Tab-separated table of C-alpha atoms in Angstrom:
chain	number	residue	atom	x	y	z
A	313	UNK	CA	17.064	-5.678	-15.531
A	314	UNK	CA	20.807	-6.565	-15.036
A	315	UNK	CA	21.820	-4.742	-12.261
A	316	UNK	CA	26.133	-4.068	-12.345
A	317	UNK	CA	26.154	-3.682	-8.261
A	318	UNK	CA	25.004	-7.455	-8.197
A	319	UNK	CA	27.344	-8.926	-10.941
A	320	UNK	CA	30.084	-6.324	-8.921
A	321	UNK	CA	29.330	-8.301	-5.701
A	322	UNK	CA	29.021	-11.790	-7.210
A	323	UNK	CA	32.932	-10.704	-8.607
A	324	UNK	CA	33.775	-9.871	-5.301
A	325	UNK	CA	32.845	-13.242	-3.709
A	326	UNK	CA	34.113	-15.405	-6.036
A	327	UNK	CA	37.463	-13.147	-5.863
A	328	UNK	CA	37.456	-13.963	-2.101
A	329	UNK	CA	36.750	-17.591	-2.335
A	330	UNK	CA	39.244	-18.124	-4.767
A	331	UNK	CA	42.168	-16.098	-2.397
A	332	UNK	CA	41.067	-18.406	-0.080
A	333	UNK	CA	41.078	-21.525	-1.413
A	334	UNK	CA	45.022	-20.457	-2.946
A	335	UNK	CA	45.958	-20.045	0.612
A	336	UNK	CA	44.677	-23.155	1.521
A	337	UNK	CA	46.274	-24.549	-1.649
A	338	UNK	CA	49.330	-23.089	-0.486
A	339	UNK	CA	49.379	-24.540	2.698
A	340	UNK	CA	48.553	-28.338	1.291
A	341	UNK	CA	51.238	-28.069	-1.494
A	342	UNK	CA	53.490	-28.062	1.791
A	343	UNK	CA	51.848	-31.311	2.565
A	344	UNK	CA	52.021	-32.462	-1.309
A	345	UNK	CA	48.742	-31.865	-1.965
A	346	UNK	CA	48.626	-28.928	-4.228
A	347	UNK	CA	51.365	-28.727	-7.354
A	348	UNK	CA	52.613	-25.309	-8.151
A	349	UNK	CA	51.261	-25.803	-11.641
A	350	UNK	CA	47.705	-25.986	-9.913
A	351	UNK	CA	48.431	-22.974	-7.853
A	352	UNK	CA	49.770	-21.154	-11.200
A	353	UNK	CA	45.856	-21.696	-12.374
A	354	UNK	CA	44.489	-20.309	-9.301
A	355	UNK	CA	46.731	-16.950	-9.564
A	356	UNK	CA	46.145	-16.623	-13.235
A	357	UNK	CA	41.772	-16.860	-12.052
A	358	UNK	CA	42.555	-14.481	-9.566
A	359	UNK	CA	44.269	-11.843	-11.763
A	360	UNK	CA	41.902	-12.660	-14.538
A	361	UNK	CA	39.038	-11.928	-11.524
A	362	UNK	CA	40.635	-8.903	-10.297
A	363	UNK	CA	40.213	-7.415	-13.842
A	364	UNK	CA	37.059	-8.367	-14.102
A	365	UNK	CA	35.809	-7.227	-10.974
A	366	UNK	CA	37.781	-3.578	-11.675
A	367	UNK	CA	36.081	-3.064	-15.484
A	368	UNK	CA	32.670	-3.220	-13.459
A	369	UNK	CA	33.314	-1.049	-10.590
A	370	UNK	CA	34.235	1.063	-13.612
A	371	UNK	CA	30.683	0.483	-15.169
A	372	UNK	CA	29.114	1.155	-12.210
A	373	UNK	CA	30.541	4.461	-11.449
A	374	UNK	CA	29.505	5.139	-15.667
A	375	UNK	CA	26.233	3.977	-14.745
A	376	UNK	CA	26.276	6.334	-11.409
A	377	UNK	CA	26.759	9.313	-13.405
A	378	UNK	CA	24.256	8.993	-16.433
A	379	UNK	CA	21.691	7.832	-13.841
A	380	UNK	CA	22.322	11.222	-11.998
A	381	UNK	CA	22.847	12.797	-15.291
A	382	UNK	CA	19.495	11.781	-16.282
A	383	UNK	CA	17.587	12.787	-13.141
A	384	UNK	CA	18.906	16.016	-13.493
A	385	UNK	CA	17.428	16.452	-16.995
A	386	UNK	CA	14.216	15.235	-15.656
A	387	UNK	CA	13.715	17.259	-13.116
A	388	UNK	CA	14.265	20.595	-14.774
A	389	UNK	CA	11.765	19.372	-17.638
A	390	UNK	CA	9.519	17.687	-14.553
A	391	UNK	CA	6.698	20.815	-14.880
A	392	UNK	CA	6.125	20.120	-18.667
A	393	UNK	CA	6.652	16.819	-18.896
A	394	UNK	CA	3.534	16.436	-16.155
A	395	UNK	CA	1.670	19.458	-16.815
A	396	UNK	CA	-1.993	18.090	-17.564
A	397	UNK	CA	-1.828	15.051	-17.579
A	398	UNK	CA	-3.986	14.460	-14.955
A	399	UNK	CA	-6.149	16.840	-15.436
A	400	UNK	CA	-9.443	17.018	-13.448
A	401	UNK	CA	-8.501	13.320	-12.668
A	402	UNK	CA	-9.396	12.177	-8.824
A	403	UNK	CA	-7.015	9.553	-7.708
A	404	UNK	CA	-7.054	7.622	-4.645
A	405	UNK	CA	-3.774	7.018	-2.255
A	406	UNK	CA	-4.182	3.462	-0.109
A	407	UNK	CA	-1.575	2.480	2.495
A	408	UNK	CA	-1.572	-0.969	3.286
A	409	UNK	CA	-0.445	-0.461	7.453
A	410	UNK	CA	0.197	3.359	8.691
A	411	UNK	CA	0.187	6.662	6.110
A	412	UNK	CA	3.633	7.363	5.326
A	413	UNK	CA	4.030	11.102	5.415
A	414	UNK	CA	6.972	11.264	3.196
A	415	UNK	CA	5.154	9.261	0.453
A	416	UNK	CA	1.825	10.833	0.848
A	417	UNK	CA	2.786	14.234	0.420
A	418	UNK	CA	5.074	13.337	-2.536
A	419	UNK	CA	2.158	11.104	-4.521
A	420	UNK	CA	0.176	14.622	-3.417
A	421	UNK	CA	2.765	16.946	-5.199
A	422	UNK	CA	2.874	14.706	-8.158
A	423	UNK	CA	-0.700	14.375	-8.558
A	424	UNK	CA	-1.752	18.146	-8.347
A	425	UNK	CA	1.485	19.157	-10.557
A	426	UNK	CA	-0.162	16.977	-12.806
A	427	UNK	CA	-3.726	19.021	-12.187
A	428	UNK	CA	-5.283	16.176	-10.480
A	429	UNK	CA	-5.987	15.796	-7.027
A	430	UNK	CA	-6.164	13.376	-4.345
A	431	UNK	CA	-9.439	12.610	-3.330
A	432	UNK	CA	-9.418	9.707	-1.022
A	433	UNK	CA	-6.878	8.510	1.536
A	434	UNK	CA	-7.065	5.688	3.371
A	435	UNK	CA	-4.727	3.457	5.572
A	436	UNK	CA	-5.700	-0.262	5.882
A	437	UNK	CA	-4.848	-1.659	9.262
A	438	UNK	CA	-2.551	-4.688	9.082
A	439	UNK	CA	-2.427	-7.498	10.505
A	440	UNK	CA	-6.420	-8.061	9.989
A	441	UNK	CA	-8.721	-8.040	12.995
A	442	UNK	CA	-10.186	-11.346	11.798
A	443	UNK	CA	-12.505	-12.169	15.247
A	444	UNK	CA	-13.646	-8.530	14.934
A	445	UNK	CA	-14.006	-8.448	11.109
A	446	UNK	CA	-15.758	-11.625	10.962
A	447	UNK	CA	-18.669	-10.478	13.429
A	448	UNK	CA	-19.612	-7.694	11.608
A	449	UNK	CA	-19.581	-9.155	7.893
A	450	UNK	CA	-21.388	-12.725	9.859
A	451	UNK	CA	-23.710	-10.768	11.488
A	452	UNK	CA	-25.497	-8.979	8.254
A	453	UNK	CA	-26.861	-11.518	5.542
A	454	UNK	CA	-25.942	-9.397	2.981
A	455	UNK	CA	-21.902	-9.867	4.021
A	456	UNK	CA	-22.045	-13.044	5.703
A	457	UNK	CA	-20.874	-15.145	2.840
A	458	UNK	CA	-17.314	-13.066	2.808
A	459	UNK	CA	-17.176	-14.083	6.609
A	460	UNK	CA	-14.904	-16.788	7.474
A	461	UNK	CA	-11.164	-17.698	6.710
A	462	UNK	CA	-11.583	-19.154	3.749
A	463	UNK	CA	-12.837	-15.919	1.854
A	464	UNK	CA	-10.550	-13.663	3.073
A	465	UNK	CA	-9.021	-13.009	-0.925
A	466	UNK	CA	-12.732	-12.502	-1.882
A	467	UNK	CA	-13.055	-10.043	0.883
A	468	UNK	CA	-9.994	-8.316	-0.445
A	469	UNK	CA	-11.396	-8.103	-3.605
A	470	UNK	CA	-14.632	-6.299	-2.690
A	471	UNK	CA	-12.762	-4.103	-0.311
A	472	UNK	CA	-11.046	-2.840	-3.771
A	473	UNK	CA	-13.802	-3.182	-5.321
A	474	UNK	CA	-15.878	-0.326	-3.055
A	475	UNK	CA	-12.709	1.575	-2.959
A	476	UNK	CA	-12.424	2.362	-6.229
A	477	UNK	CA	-15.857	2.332	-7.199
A	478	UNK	CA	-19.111	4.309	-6.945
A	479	UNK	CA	-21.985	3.799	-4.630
A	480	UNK	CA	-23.005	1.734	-2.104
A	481	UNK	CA	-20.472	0.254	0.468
A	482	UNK	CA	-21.922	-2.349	2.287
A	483	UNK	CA	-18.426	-3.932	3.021
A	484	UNK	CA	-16.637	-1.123	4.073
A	485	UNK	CA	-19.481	0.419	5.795
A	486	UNK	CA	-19.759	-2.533	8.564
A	487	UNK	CA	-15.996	-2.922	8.492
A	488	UNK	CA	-14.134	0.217	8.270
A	489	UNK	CA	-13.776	0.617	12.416
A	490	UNK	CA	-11.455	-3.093	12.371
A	491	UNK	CA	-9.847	-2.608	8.806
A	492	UNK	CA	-9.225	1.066	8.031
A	493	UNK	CA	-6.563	2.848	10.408
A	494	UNK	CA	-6.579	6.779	9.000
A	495	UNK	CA	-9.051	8.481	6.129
A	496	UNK	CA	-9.185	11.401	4.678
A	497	UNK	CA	-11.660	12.589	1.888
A	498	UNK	CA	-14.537	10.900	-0.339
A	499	UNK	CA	-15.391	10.828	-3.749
A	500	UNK	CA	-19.319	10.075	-4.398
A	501	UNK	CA	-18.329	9.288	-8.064
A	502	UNK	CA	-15.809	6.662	-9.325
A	503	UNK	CA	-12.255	7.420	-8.770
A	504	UNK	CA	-9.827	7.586	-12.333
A	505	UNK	CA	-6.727	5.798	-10.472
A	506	UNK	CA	-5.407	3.764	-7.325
A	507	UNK	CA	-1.891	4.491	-6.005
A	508	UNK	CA	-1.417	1.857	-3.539
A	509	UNK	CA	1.679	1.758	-1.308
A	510	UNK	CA	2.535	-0.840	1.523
A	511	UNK	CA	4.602	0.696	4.465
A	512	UNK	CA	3.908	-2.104	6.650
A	513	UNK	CA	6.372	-5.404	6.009
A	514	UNK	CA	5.142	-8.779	4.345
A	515	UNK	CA	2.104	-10.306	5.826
A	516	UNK	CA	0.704	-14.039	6.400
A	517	UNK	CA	-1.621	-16.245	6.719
A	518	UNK	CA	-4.873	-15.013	6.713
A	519	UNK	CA	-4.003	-11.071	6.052
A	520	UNK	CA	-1.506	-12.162	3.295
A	521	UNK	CA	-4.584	-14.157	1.316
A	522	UNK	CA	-6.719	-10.757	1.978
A	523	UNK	CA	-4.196	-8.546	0.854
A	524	UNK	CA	-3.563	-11.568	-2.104
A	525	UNK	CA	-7.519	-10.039	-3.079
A	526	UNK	CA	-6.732	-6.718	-2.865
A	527	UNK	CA	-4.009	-6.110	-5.076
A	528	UNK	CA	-5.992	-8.076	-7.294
A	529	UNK	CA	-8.857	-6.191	-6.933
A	530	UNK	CA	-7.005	-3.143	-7.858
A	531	UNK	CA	-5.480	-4.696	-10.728
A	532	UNK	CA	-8.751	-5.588	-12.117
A	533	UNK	CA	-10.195	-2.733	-11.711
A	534	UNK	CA	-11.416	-0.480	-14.682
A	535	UNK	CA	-8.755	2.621	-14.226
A	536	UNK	CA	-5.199	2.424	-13.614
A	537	UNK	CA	-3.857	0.996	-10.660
A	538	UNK	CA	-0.312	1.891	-9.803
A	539	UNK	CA	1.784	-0.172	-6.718
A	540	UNK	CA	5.034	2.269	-5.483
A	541	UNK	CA	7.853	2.106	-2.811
A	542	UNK	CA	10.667	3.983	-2.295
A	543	UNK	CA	14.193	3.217	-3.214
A	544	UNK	CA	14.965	2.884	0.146
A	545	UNK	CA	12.473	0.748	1.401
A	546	UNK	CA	13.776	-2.160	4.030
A	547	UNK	CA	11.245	-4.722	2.143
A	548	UNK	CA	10.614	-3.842	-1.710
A	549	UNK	CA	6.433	-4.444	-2.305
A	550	UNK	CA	7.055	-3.575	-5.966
A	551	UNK	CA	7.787	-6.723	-6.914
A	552	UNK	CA	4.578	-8.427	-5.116
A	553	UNK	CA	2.357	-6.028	-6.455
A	554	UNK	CA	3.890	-6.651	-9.605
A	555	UNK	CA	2.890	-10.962	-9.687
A	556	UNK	CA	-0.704	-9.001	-8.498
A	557	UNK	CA	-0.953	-7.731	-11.953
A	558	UNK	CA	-0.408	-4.202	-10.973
A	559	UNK	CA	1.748	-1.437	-12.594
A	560	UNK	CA	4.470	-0.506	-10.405
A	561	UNK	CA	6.945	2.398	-10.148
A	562	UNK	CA	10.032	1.898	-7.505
A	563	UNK	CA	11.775	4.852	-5.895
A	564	UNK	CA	9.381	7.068	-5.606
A	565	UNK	CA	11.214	9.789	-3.981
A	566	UNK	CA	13.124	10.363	-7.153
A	567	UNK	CA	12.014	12.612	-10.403
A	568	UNK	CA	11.952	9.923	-12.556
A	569	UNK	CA	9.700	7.456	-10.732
A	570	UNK	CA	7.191	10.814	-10.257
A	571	UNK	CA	6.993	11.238	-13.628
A	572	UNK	CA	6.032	7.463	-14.665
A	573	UNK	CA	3.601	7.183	-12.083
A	574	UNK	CA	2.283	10.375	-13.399
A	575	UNK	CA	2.089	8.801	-16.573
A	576	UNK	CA	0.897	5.132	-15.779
A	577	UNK	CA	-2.039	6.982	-13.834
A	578	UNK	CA	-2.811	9.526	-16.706
């Protein structure tokens, strides 16, 4: 989506690069460098600039107010725009590194408001314990194929896999002292949607080609699968879990967001 702040910013450095290069125009025409007609054409960009740059401050501060404008109307309609649309619905809430309060209790609100509930929390620990991880799927035949570096996406993938799923967890259940950091609840039946949020910053390497499985693993899953981060967010994972195939929702914190993840989980 165009986005006026960049194109205001992009005006604002070509503004300054232009005032520079007249002053150093300036100061060659003094060495006969520079002709005044030539420094004529730079004036004329930089008023022609300055115009530009002041007609989209002016869209931005538009753009400020129907933004706010529009929050406003959502939250006052936020209780029936939500109300049952989850109903009955268990969802499950995975942080990729430590549980983010502020998020958790937010996806918690919006989840419940909606009349579903959050059955499962868990935090994955990042960066992955791979000595420690590898023992314990190597040691067990029934794992020991998703031992190893080279099948850490494939090990992602099941991870999601039992996650979301019903049943037995053979993965998780040798693994979940090394990978998982904080849990909370269970669901002994499938789950009907994955929120997954990543406080921790990018990974590589080996955890990045794990987590690579994961998100896919959620995005292939058979129920909605939702990636979120707030608008504040340092690092922005929307737009990784995006390439992963997964829905995404950014700014969380705000009414709006709430409301489409409500909706892409529903």
């Amino acid at each position: 989506m165009f986005d006026l702040r960049y194109h205001v910013a992009s005006l604002a450095a070509v503004f300054v690069a232009l005032v520079l290069g007249m002053f150093v125009g300036v100061g060659l025409s003094g060495r006969g460098f520079v002709s005044d007609a030539e420094r004529e054409n730079l004036q004329a960009r930089i008023d022609e600039l300055r115009l530009e740059r002041d007609a989209a401050v002016a869209r931005v501060a538009d753009a400020d107010v129907r933004d706010q404008a529009f929050e406003d109307f959502v939250r006052a309609s936020y209780a029936d725009l939500v109300r049952g649309r989850l109903d009955g619905r268990s969802i499950a809430l995975v942080f990729v590194g430590s549980v983010d309060q502020g998020v958790a209790q937010t996806v918690r609100r919006a989840v419940i408001e909606a009349g579903g509930r959050v059955a499962l929390l868990r935090a994955l620990r990042v960066p992955l314990e791979t000595e420690a991880v590898d023992g314990r799927l190597g040691a067990n035949p029934d794992t020991q194929a998703l031992s190893g570096a080279d099948n850490r996406e494939q090990l992602g993938r099941e991870v999601a896999r039992e996650l979301v799923g019903s049943g037995p967890k053979p993965v998780l259940g040798l693994v979940a002292a090394e990978l998982v950091e904080e849990q909370s609840g269970s669901s002994p039946i499938a789950l009907d949607g994955v929120v997954l949020a990543r406080p921790a910053p990018p990974q590589a390497g080996e955890t990045q080609e794990f987590l690579t499985g994961l998100y896919a693993g959620f995005a292939a899953a058979q129920v909605p699968a939702v990636g979120i981060d707030e608008s504040g967010a340092s690092t922005r994972a929307a737009p990784v879990f995006r390439r992963r195939g997964l829905s995404t929702v950014s700014g969380i914190d705000e009414a709006s967001a709430q409301v489409a993840l409500v909706f892409l989980l529903a």
